[in-house]
Coordinates of C-alpha atoms and ligand atoms in Angstrom, one line a residue:
M7 CA 44.8 94.5 112.1
S8 CA 47.6 96.4 109.9
E9 CA 48.5 94.5 106.9
T10 CA 51.9 92.5 107.1
N11 CA 55.0 95.0 107.0
A12 CA 57.2 91.4 106.7
Q13 CA 59.6 93.1 104.6
P14 CA 62.4 92.8 106.4
L15 CA 64.5 96.0 107.6
W16 CA 67.7 95.0 105.8
A17 CA 65.9 94.2 102.2
G18 CA 67.9 96.7 100.4
R19 CA 71.1 95.0 100.2
F20 CA 69.3 91.9 98.8
A21 CA 68.0 91.0 94.9
D22 CA 65.7 88.2 95.9
K23 CA 63.0 87.9 98.0
P24 CA 63.8 85.8 101.1
E25 CA 62.2 82.0 101.4
T26 CA 58.9 82.8 103.8
Q27 CA 60.0 79.3 105.4
A28 CA 63.2 80.8 106.1
L29 CA 62.2 83.8 107.2
G30 CA 59.6 82.2 109.4
F31 CA 62.0 80.4 111.0
Q32 CA 64.4 83.0 112.5
S33 CA 61.9 85.5 113.4
S34 CA 61.1 86.0 117.0
I35 CA 58.0 88.0 117.2
A36 CA 56.2 85.1 119.0
V37 CA 58.3 85.3 121.8
D38 CA 59.5 89.2 121.8
K39 CA 56.0 90.6 121.0
R40 CA 56.0 91.0 124.8
L41 CA 58.4 93.6 124.9
A42 CA 56.5 95.8 122.9
H43 CA 55.8 98.5 125.4
D44 CA 59.6 98.4 126.3
D45 CA 60.6 98.4 122.3
I46 CA 58.6 102.1 122.4
R47 CA 59.9 103.3 125.4
G48 CA 63.1 102.8 124.1
S49 CA 62.1 104.0 120.6
R50 CA 60.8 107.4 122.2
V51 CA 64.1 108.1 124.6
H52 CA 66.7 107.3 121.7
A53 CA 64.5 110.1 119.2
A54 CA 64.2 112.4 121.9
M55 CA 67.8 112.1 121.5
L56 CA 68.6 112.2 118.7
E57 CA 66.8 115.2 117.9
K58 CA 68.5 117.0 120.9
Q59 CA 72.0 115.9 119.1
G60 CA 70.6 118.0 116.1
L61 CA 70.5 114.7 114.2
I62 CA 66.6 114.7 113.4
P63 CA 64.4 117.8 113.3
P64 CA 62.5 118.7 116.1
E65 CA 58.9 118.0 113.5
T66 CA 60.1 115.0 112.6
A67 CA 60.9 113.9 116.5
S68 CA 57.3 115.0 117.9
E69 CA 55.8 113.4 115.2
L70 CA 57.9 110.1 116.2
D71 CA 57.1 110.4 119.6
K72 CA 52.9 110.7 118.6
E73 CA 52.9 107.9 116.9
L74 CA 55.0 105.8 119.2
L75 CA 52.4 107.1 121.9
A76 CA 49.7 105.9 119.4
I77 CA 51.3 102.7 118.5
A78 CA 51.1 102.3 122.2
E79 CA 48.0 103.0 122.5
E80 CA 46.5 101.1 120.0
L81 CA 48.2 97.4 121.2
E82 CA 46.9 98.3 124.6
N83 CA 43.1 98.9 123.2
G84 CA 43.2 96.2 120.7
S85 CA 43.0 98.1 117.8
L86 CA 46.7 97.6 116.5
C87 CA 47.0 93.6 116.2
I88 CA 51.2 92.7 116.6
D89 CA 51.7 91.3 112.5
M90 CA 53.2 87.8 113.3
G91 CA 54.6 88.2 110.2
A92 CA 56.9 90.8 111.2
E93 CA 61.2 89.4 111.6
D94 CA 60.4 90.4 115.5
I95 CA 59.3 93.6 117.5
H96 CA 61.6 96.0 116.7
S97 CA 61.2 95.5 112.8
F98 CA 57.3 95.9 113.7
I99 CA 57.6 99.0 115.6
E100 CA 59.7 100.5 113.4
G101 CA 57.6 99.2 110.5
E102 CA 54.6 101.0 111.8
L103 CA 56.2 104.2 112.0
T104 CA 57.4 104.1 108.4
R105 CA 54.0 102.7 107.4
R106 CA 52.2 105.4 108.6
L107 CA 54.6 108.6 109.0
G108 CA 56.8 107.6 105.5
D109 CA 60.4 109.4 105.9
A110 CA 60.2 110.6 109.5
G111 CA 59.7 106.6 110.4
R112 CA 62.7 106.1 108.3
M113 CA 64.7 108.4 110.4
I114 CA 64.5 106.5 113.9
H115 CA 67.2 104.2 113.8
A116 CA 69.9 106.5 113.2
G117 CA 72.7 105.5 115.4
R118 CA 70.8 102.1 116.3
S119 CA 71.0 98.5 115.7
R120 CA 68.7 96.0 117.0
N121 CA 71.5 94.2 118.5
D122 CA 72.0 97.6 120.9
Q123 CA 68.1 97.9 121.0
V124 CA 67.2 94.2 121.7
A125 CA 69.5 94.3 125.1
V126 CA 67.8 97.6 126.0
D127 CA 64.4 96.3 125.8
F128 CA 65.2 93.2 127.4
R129 CA 66.6 94.6 130.1
L130 CA 63.7 97.2 130.4
Y131 CA 61.3 94.3 130.8
L132 CA 63.3 92.7 133.3
K133 CA 63.7 95.7 135.4
R134 CA 60.2 95.8 135.5
T135 CA 59.0 92.2 135.6
V136 CA 61.7 90.9 138.0
L137 CA 60.7 93.6 140.6
A138 CA 57.1 92.7 140.0
L139 CA 58.3 88.7 140.9
C140 CA 60.2 89.9 144.1
G141 CA 56.9 91.1 145.3
E142 CA 55.3 87.2 144.9
I143 CA 58.0 86.5 146.2
R144 CA 57.9 88.8 149.1
E145 CA 54.2 88.2 149.4
T146 CA 55.0 84.1 150.0
I147 CA 57.6 84.8 152.6
A148 CA 55.3 87.3 154.4
A149 CA 52.5 84.4 154.1
L150 CA 54.7 81.9 155.7
L151 CA 55.8 84.1 158.6
D152 CA 52.0 84.6 159.4
K153 CA 52.1 81.1 160.0
A154 CA 55.1 80.4 161.7
E155 CA 54.1 82.8 164.6
R156 CA 50.8 81.0 164.9
Y157 CA 52.7 78.0 164.9
A158 CA 55.5 78.9 166.9
E159 CA 54.8 76.9 170.0
A160 CA 53.3 73.8 167.9
V161 CA 55.7 70.7 168.1
M162 CA 56.2 68.2 165.7
P163 CA 59.0 66.1 164.6
G164 CA 62.0 67.5 162.7
Y165 CA 63.8 65.0 160.4
T166 CA 67.4 63.8 159.2
H167 CA 67.3 61.3 156.5
L168 CA 62.9 61.5 156.8
Q169 CA 63.5 59.5 159.9
R170 CA 62.4 61.2 163.2
A171 CA 65.4 63.2 164.4
Q172 CA 64.2 66.2 167.2
P173 CA 61.4 68.0 168.4
I174 CA 61.1 71.2 166.5
T175 CA 57.7 73.3 165.7
L176 CA 56.1 73.8 162.6
G177 CA 56.7 77.6 163.1
C178 CA 60.4 76.1 163.1
H179 CA 59.6 74.5 159.7
L180 CA 58.0 77.4 158.1
A181 CA 60.3 80.0 159.2
A182 CA 63.4 77.4 157.7
W183 CA 61.9 77.7 154.0
A184 CA 61.4 81.7 154.3
C185 CA 64.8 82.0 154.7
A186 CA 65.5 80.3 151.8
L187 CA 63.1 82.4 149.8
K188 CA 64.7 85.5 151.7
R189 CA 67.7 84.8 149.7
D190 CA 65.8 83.9 146.4
R191 CA 64.7 87.2 146.7
G192 CA 68.0 88.9 147.1
R193 CA 69.2 86.5 144.0
F194 CA 66.9 88.4 141.8
L195 CA 67.6 92.1 143.1
D196 CA 71.4 91.4 142.9
A197 CA 71.3 90.4 139.7
L198 CA 68.8 93.6 139.2
G199 CA 71.7 95.7 140.5
R200 CA 74.0 94.6 138.2
L201 CA 72.2 94.6 134.9
D202 CA 71.0 98.3 135.8
E203 CA 73.3 99.8 133.1
C204 CA 71.9 100.7 129.4
P205 CA 73.6 99.2 126.2
L206 CA 71.5 101.7 124.0
G207 CA 74.0 103.6 121.4
A208 CA 76.4 100.5 121.7
G209 CA 75.2 100.2 118.2
A210 CA 75.6 97.0 115.8
L211 CA 79.0 96.2 118.4
A212 CA 81.5 99.4 118.1
G213 CA 79.4 102.2 119.1
S214 CA 78.6 105.0 116.5
G215 CA 80.2 107.6 114.5
L216 CA 77.0 109.9 115.0
P217 CA 77.3 112.2 118.2
L218 CA 74.6 110.4 120.4
D219 CA 74.3 111.1 124.3
R220 CA 74.3 108.0 126.0
A221 CA 74.3 109.5 129.1
A222 CA 71.1 110.8 128.5
T223 CA 69.4 107.9 126.9
A224 CA 70.5 106.0 130.2
K225 CA 69.2 108.4 132.2
N226 CA 65.8 108.9 130.6
L227 CA 65.0 105.2 130.3
G228 CA 65.8 104.9 134.5
F229 CA 69.1 103.4 134.1
K230 CA 72.0 103.8 136.4
R231 CA 74.6 104.2 133.8
P232 CA 75.2 103.6 130.9
T233 CA 77.2 100.0 130.0
L234 CA 81.1 100.8 129.4
N235 CA 81.9 98.8 126.4
A236 CA 80.2 98.6 123.3
M237 CA 80.9 95.5 121.9
D238 CA 80.0 94.0 125.8
S239 CA 77.0 95.8 125.4
V240 CA 75.8 93.5 122.7
A241 CA 77.2 90.4 123.2
D242 CA 76.8 90.4 127.1
R243 CA 73.8 87.7 128.3
D244 CA 75.1 87.2 131.9
F245 CA 72.6 89.2 133.5
A246 CA 69.7 86.6 131.6
L247 CA 72.3 83.7 133.2
E248 CA 72.0 85.5 136.6
L249 CA 68.5 85.4 135.9
A250 CA 67.4 82.0 134.8
S251 CA 69.6 80.8 137.7
A252 CA 67.8 82.6 140.7
A253 CA 64.5 81.2 139.1
A254 CA 66.1 78.0 138.9
I255 CA 67.2 77.9 143.0
T256 CA 63.6 79.6 143.6
Q257 CA 61.7 77.0 141.6
T258 CA 64.1 74.0 143.5
H259 CA 63.2 75.8 146.8
L260 CA 59.5 75.7 145.7
S261 CA 60.1 71.9 144.8
R262 CA 61.3 71.1 148.2
F263 CA 59.0 72.5 150.1
C264 CA 56.2 71.0 147.7
E265 CA 58.0 67.8 148.7
D266 CA 57.3 68.0 152.3
I267 CA 54.1 68.9 151.4
V268 CA 53.3 66.1 149.7
I269 CA 54.7 63.4 152.3
W270 CA 52.8 65.6 154.9
A271 CA 49.5 65.0 153.0
S272 CA 50.0 61.1 152.6
E273 CA 47.8 58.7 154.8
E274 CA 50.9 57.7 156.8
F275 CA 51.8 61.3 157.9
K276 CA 48.1 63.1 157.8
F277 CA 50.3 66.1 159.3
I278 CA 48.1 68.4 156.5
D279 CA 44.8 68.7 154.8
L280 CA 44.7 70.6 151.8
S281 CA 41.7 72.2 150.8
E282 CA 39.6 70.6 148.5
K283 CA 40.2 73.8 146.6
W284 CA 43.4 73.0 145.8
S285 CA 43.7 69.1 145.4
T286 CA 42.1 67.0 142.3
G287 CA 40.1 63.4 142.4
S288 CA 41.1 60.2 140.9
S289 CA 39.2 59.3 137.7
I290 CA 39.0 55.4 138.7
M291 CA 39.8 55.9 143.0
P292 CA 36.7 57.6 144.3
Q293 CA 38.6 57.3 147.3
K294 CA 41.9 59.8 146.1
K295 CA 42.4 63.3 147.1
N296 CA 45.9 63.7 145.2
P297 CA 48.0 67.0 146.0
D298 CA 48.7 67.5 142.5
F299 CA 49.5 70.9 143.2
A300 CA 52.7 70.5 145.3
E301 CA 53.8 68.1 142.6
L302 CA 53.2 70.1 139.6
I303 CA 54.9 72.8 141.4
R304 CA 57.7 70.4 142.3
G305 CA 58.1 68.8 138.7
K306 CA 58.3 72.5 137.1
A307 CA 62.0 72.9 138.7
G308 CA 63.0 70.7 135.8
R309 CA 61.8 73.2 133.5
T310 CA 64.4 76.0 135.4
A311 CA 67.1 73.8 135.7
G312 CA 66.7 72.9 132.2
N313 CA 66.3 76.5 130.9
L314 CA 69.1 77.6 132.7
V315 CA 71.3 75.2 130.8
A316 CA 69.8 75.9 127.7
L317 CA 71.3 79.5 128.2
L318 CA 74.4 78.1 129.0
T319 CA 75.0 76.4 126.2
T320 CA 73.5 78.4 123.9
L321 CA 76.1 81.1 125.2
K322 CA 79.5 78.6 125.7
G323 CA 80.7 78.8 122.5
L324 CA 79.4 82.2 121.0
P325 CA 82.4 84.6 119.5
Y326 CA 82.2 88.0 120.2
A327 CA 79.6 90.2 119.8
Y328 CA 76.2 89.5 118.4
N329 CA 75.1 86.3 117.1
K330 CA 71.6 85.6 116.3
D331 CA 72.2 82.7 118.4
L332 CA 71.5 85.0 121.1
Q333 CA 68.0 85.2 120.2
E334 CA 67.2 82.1 122.2
D335 CA 67.7 83.8 125.2
K336 CA 64.4 85.2 125.8
E337 CA 62.6 82.3 125.5
A338 CA 64.1 80.4 128.1
L339 CA 64.2 83.2 130.6
F340 CA 60.3 84.2 130.0
D341 CA 60.0 80.9 130.5
S342 CA 61.5 80.5 134.2
L343 CA 60.1 83.6 135.2
D344 CA 56.9 83.2 134.2
T345 CA 57.1 80.1 135.4
V346 CA 58.1 81.1 139.0
A347 CA 56.0 84.0 139.5
L348 CA 53.1 82.0 138.8
C349 CA 54.4 78.8 141.2
M350 CA 54.5 81.5 143.9
R351 CA 50.9 82.2 143.9
M352 CA 49.9 78.5 143.6
F353 CA 51.8 77.7 146.6
R354 CA 50.4 80.8 148.3
G355 CA 46.9 79.6 147.7
M356 CA 47.7 75.9 148.1
T357 CA 49.5 76.6 151.8
G358 CA 47.2 79.0 152.7
S359 CA 44.2 77.2 152.3
A360 CA 45.8 74.1 153.9
A361 CA 44.5 73.5 157.5
F362 CA 47.7 71.9 159.6
N363 CA 46.7 68.9 161.9
T364 CA 49.1 69.9 164.9
E365 CA 47.7 66.9 167.3
R366 CA 49.1 64.5 164.6
M367 CA 51.9 66.8 164.3
A368 CA 52.5 66.1 168.6
D369 CA 51.5 62.8 168.6
A370 CA 54.3 62.0 166.3
C371 CA 56.9 63.3 168.6
N372 CA 56.0 60.4 170.9
G373 CA 57.3 57.0 170.0
G374 CA 60.9 57.7 167.8
F375 CA 62.6 58.5 170.9
L376 CA 63.2 62.2 170.1
E377 CA 64.1 63.3 173.4
A378 CA 67.2 60.9 173.0
T379 CA 69.5 63.7 172.4
D380 CA 67.9 65.6 175.4
A381 CA 68.1 62.9 177.7
A382 CA 72.4 62.6 177.0
D383 CA 72.0 66.9 177.4
Y384 CA 70.7 66.5 180.9
L385 CA 73.5 64.0 181.4
V386 CA 75.8 66.3 180.1
R387 CA 74.4 69.5 182.4
K388 CA 75.7 67.0 185.5
G389 CA 79.0 67.0 184.5
L390 CA 79.3 63.9 182.6
P391 CA 81.6 63.9 179.1
F392 CA 79.1 63.7 176.0
R393 CA 80.1 60.8 174.6
K394 CA 79.5 59.2 177.8
A395 CA 76.1 60.5 178.1
H396 CA 75.5 59.8 174.3
E397 CA 76.0 55.8 175.2
A398 CA 74.2 56.1 178.1
A399 CA 71.2 57.3 176.7
A400 CA 71.9 55.0 173.5
L401 CA 71.4 52.1 176.4
V402 CA 68.5 53.6 177.4
V403 CA 66.9 53.8 174.3
R404 CA 67.9 50.0 173.7
D405 CA 66.6 48.9 176.9
C406 CA 63.4 50.2 176.2
I407 CA 63.2 48.7 172.3
D408 CA 63.7 45.8 174.3
A409 CA 60.9 46.3 176.9
G410 CA 58.9 47.6 174.3
Q411 CA 59.1 50.7 175.2
R412 CA 58.1 53.8 173.4
G413 CA 59.8 56.5 175.0
I414 CA 62.5 57.2 177.9
A415 CA 60.0 58.1 180.1
E416 CA 58.4 55.0 180.3
R417 CA 61.7 53.9 182.5
T418 CA 61.4 53.9 186.2
L419 CA 64.3 56.3 187.8
E420 CA 65.8 53.2 189.3
Q421 CA 66.1 51.6 185.6
L422 CA 67.5 54.5 184.0
K423 CA 70.4 54.8 187.4
E424 CA 71.7 51.5 185.9
R425 CA 72.4 53.1 183.1
S426 CA 73.7 56.5 184.7
P427 CA 73.5 57.7 188.3
L428 CA 73.0 61.0 187.0
F429 CA 69.9 60.6 186.3
D430 CA 67.3 62.0 188.4
A431 CA 63.7 63.3 189.1
G432 CA 64.0 66.5 186.6
I433 CA 65.0 63.9 183.7
Y434 CA 60.9 63.1 182.9
D435 CA 60.3 66.9 182.8
A436 CA 63.0 67.6 180.5
I437 CA 62.1 65.2 177.6
T438 CA 58.7 66.0 176.8
P439 CA 58.4 67.5 173.0
L440 CA 57.8 71.0 174.2
A441 CA 60.7 71.3 176.8
C442 CA 63.1 69.7 174.3
V443 CA 62.2 72.5 172.1
R444 CA 61.9 75.1 174.6
A445 CA 65.8 74.3 175.7
R446 CA 67.1 74.7 172.2
K447 CA 67.5 78.7 172.7
T448 CA 70.9 78.6 170.5
L449 CA 71.0 81.5 168.0
G450 CA 68.9 79.9 165.1
G451 CA 67.4 77.2 167.2
A452 CA 63.6 76.1 167.8
S453 CA 62.9 77.2 171.3
P454 CA 59.5 79.6 170.4
D455 CA 61.1 82.3 171.5
E456 CA 64.3 81.8 169.2
V457 CA 61.9 81.6 166.6
R458 CA 59.8 84.5 167.0
R459 CA 63.3 86.4 166.7
Q460 CA 63.9 85.0 163.9
I461 CA 60.3 86.2 162.2
A462 CA 60.7 89.3 163.3
E463 CA 64.2 90.0 161.5
L464 CA 62.8 88.6 158.3
R465 CA 59.8 90.5 158.5
R466 CA 62.2 93.7 158.7
D467 CA 64.4 92.6 156.0
I468 CA 60.7 92.6 153.5
E469 CA 59.8 95.4 154.7
A470 CA 63.0 97.5 153.6
P471 CA 63.1 99.1 150.3
S472 CA 64.3 96.5 148.4
Y473 CA 66.0 97.8 145.2
G474 CA 68.2 100.5 145.4
N475 CA 69.4 98.7 149.1
H476 CA 70.4 95.9 146.7
A477 CA 71.7 97.7 144.0
D478 CA 75.6 97.0 143.3
T479 CA 76.9 100.2 143.4
Ligands
LIG26 N1 65.6 89.3 117.5 C1 66.5 89.5 117.3 C2 67.1 89.1 118.9 O1 65.9 88.3 119.5 C3 67.5 91.0 117.4 C4 68.6 91.1 116.9 C5 68.3 90.8 115.6 N2 70.0 91.2 115.2 C6 70.5 90.9 113.9 N3 71.8 91.7 114.0 N4 70.2 89.8 113.3 O2 68.5 88.7 119.3

């Protein structure tokens, strides 16, 4: 490990040595150390530009480049450790360069401020990690769609108010989850499109008096273009807000899916049997098999919502341009993105290894009068106004309840005709759970063929090239 280079970059202005506690308080190295490789990447491109613009000699530029590469490699192989006494990752890397190269190291910061440096590092980091996160979401969607296809005909009750409502299929339910994740992925990609501008060269807040080539650094760092305004470049964190929001929404979706799973895993429902590998037991109740993983994913929605609110609150009162408060941005967003990425993997593991109890789901379609809407629709097809059809079907349901019967099909045709003469023998085939589901052929409906069409469309979406297409050009 290198000896501490905790001498702040700004030490020259001060006669007094900084108070150790105070320095520690304002250090961000514990959080921003994960930007090391992005910082090195940005520094290499900056140094090359300085050389091209005649601001540093070619020998210095190649020395800097070589040493930056060496630092990256040493960090990678563990022969160099990040000095936790450094103020931040930018100070650490620059300090290393100076320690190794002397004056050559001291040349790299020309035309640059840590304000634009942190902004560019943060964006570079996000561009690579958010794309990876989108890959996690895409894999989760793909896994859900495979299952949705497999269970396209598996009837189960659909619920509103957690009361049995109408028959659907498990395939329809899983495709609904996939739709939500598709939009989540889109939100991340949209945000990436907007943050794809390079703040490097904005300096502290007002640009530089040195002849920097911002278009070159933007291009060489893989950005679509340089940012438009220097002050905005160092003050803006709405890219972090957008991503924190996308993360909170995604995690909220996962949380809702997990709530379904917790309910389905209960003894009362028994729609799903979670693998023992993805369940936990109780320290006191020997019989317990708990859906802890689903609960924990659900619980983590609180964290991601909290991170979003924390970021919004931090930004709210800040005067333009940079303020140290902005240093609080990374911890919140890193945590949200880490959380969502991890939970995506956990969710896939848990659902991929679970057994769906389709018999139990089919059984649950009987007894709750889920066929009542279809009985009313039957009469509508015969010409009865819907409100009258609804009333006739409601009376049939009441008759059943009074007679202790669990389904409309238990009534004889004569009994049904007492409520509407339009009932005929065809009603019995029209109100089986599968018939109810098959009838729902409207766009977006629960019929197996329609759900298969939805699955195909969702598959096309995740197979299309993502980033470029979604870029906000
Ligand atoms: N660690 C700082 C941050 O994350 C870097 C920028 C510091 N700039 C400054 N003027 N103090 O925001």
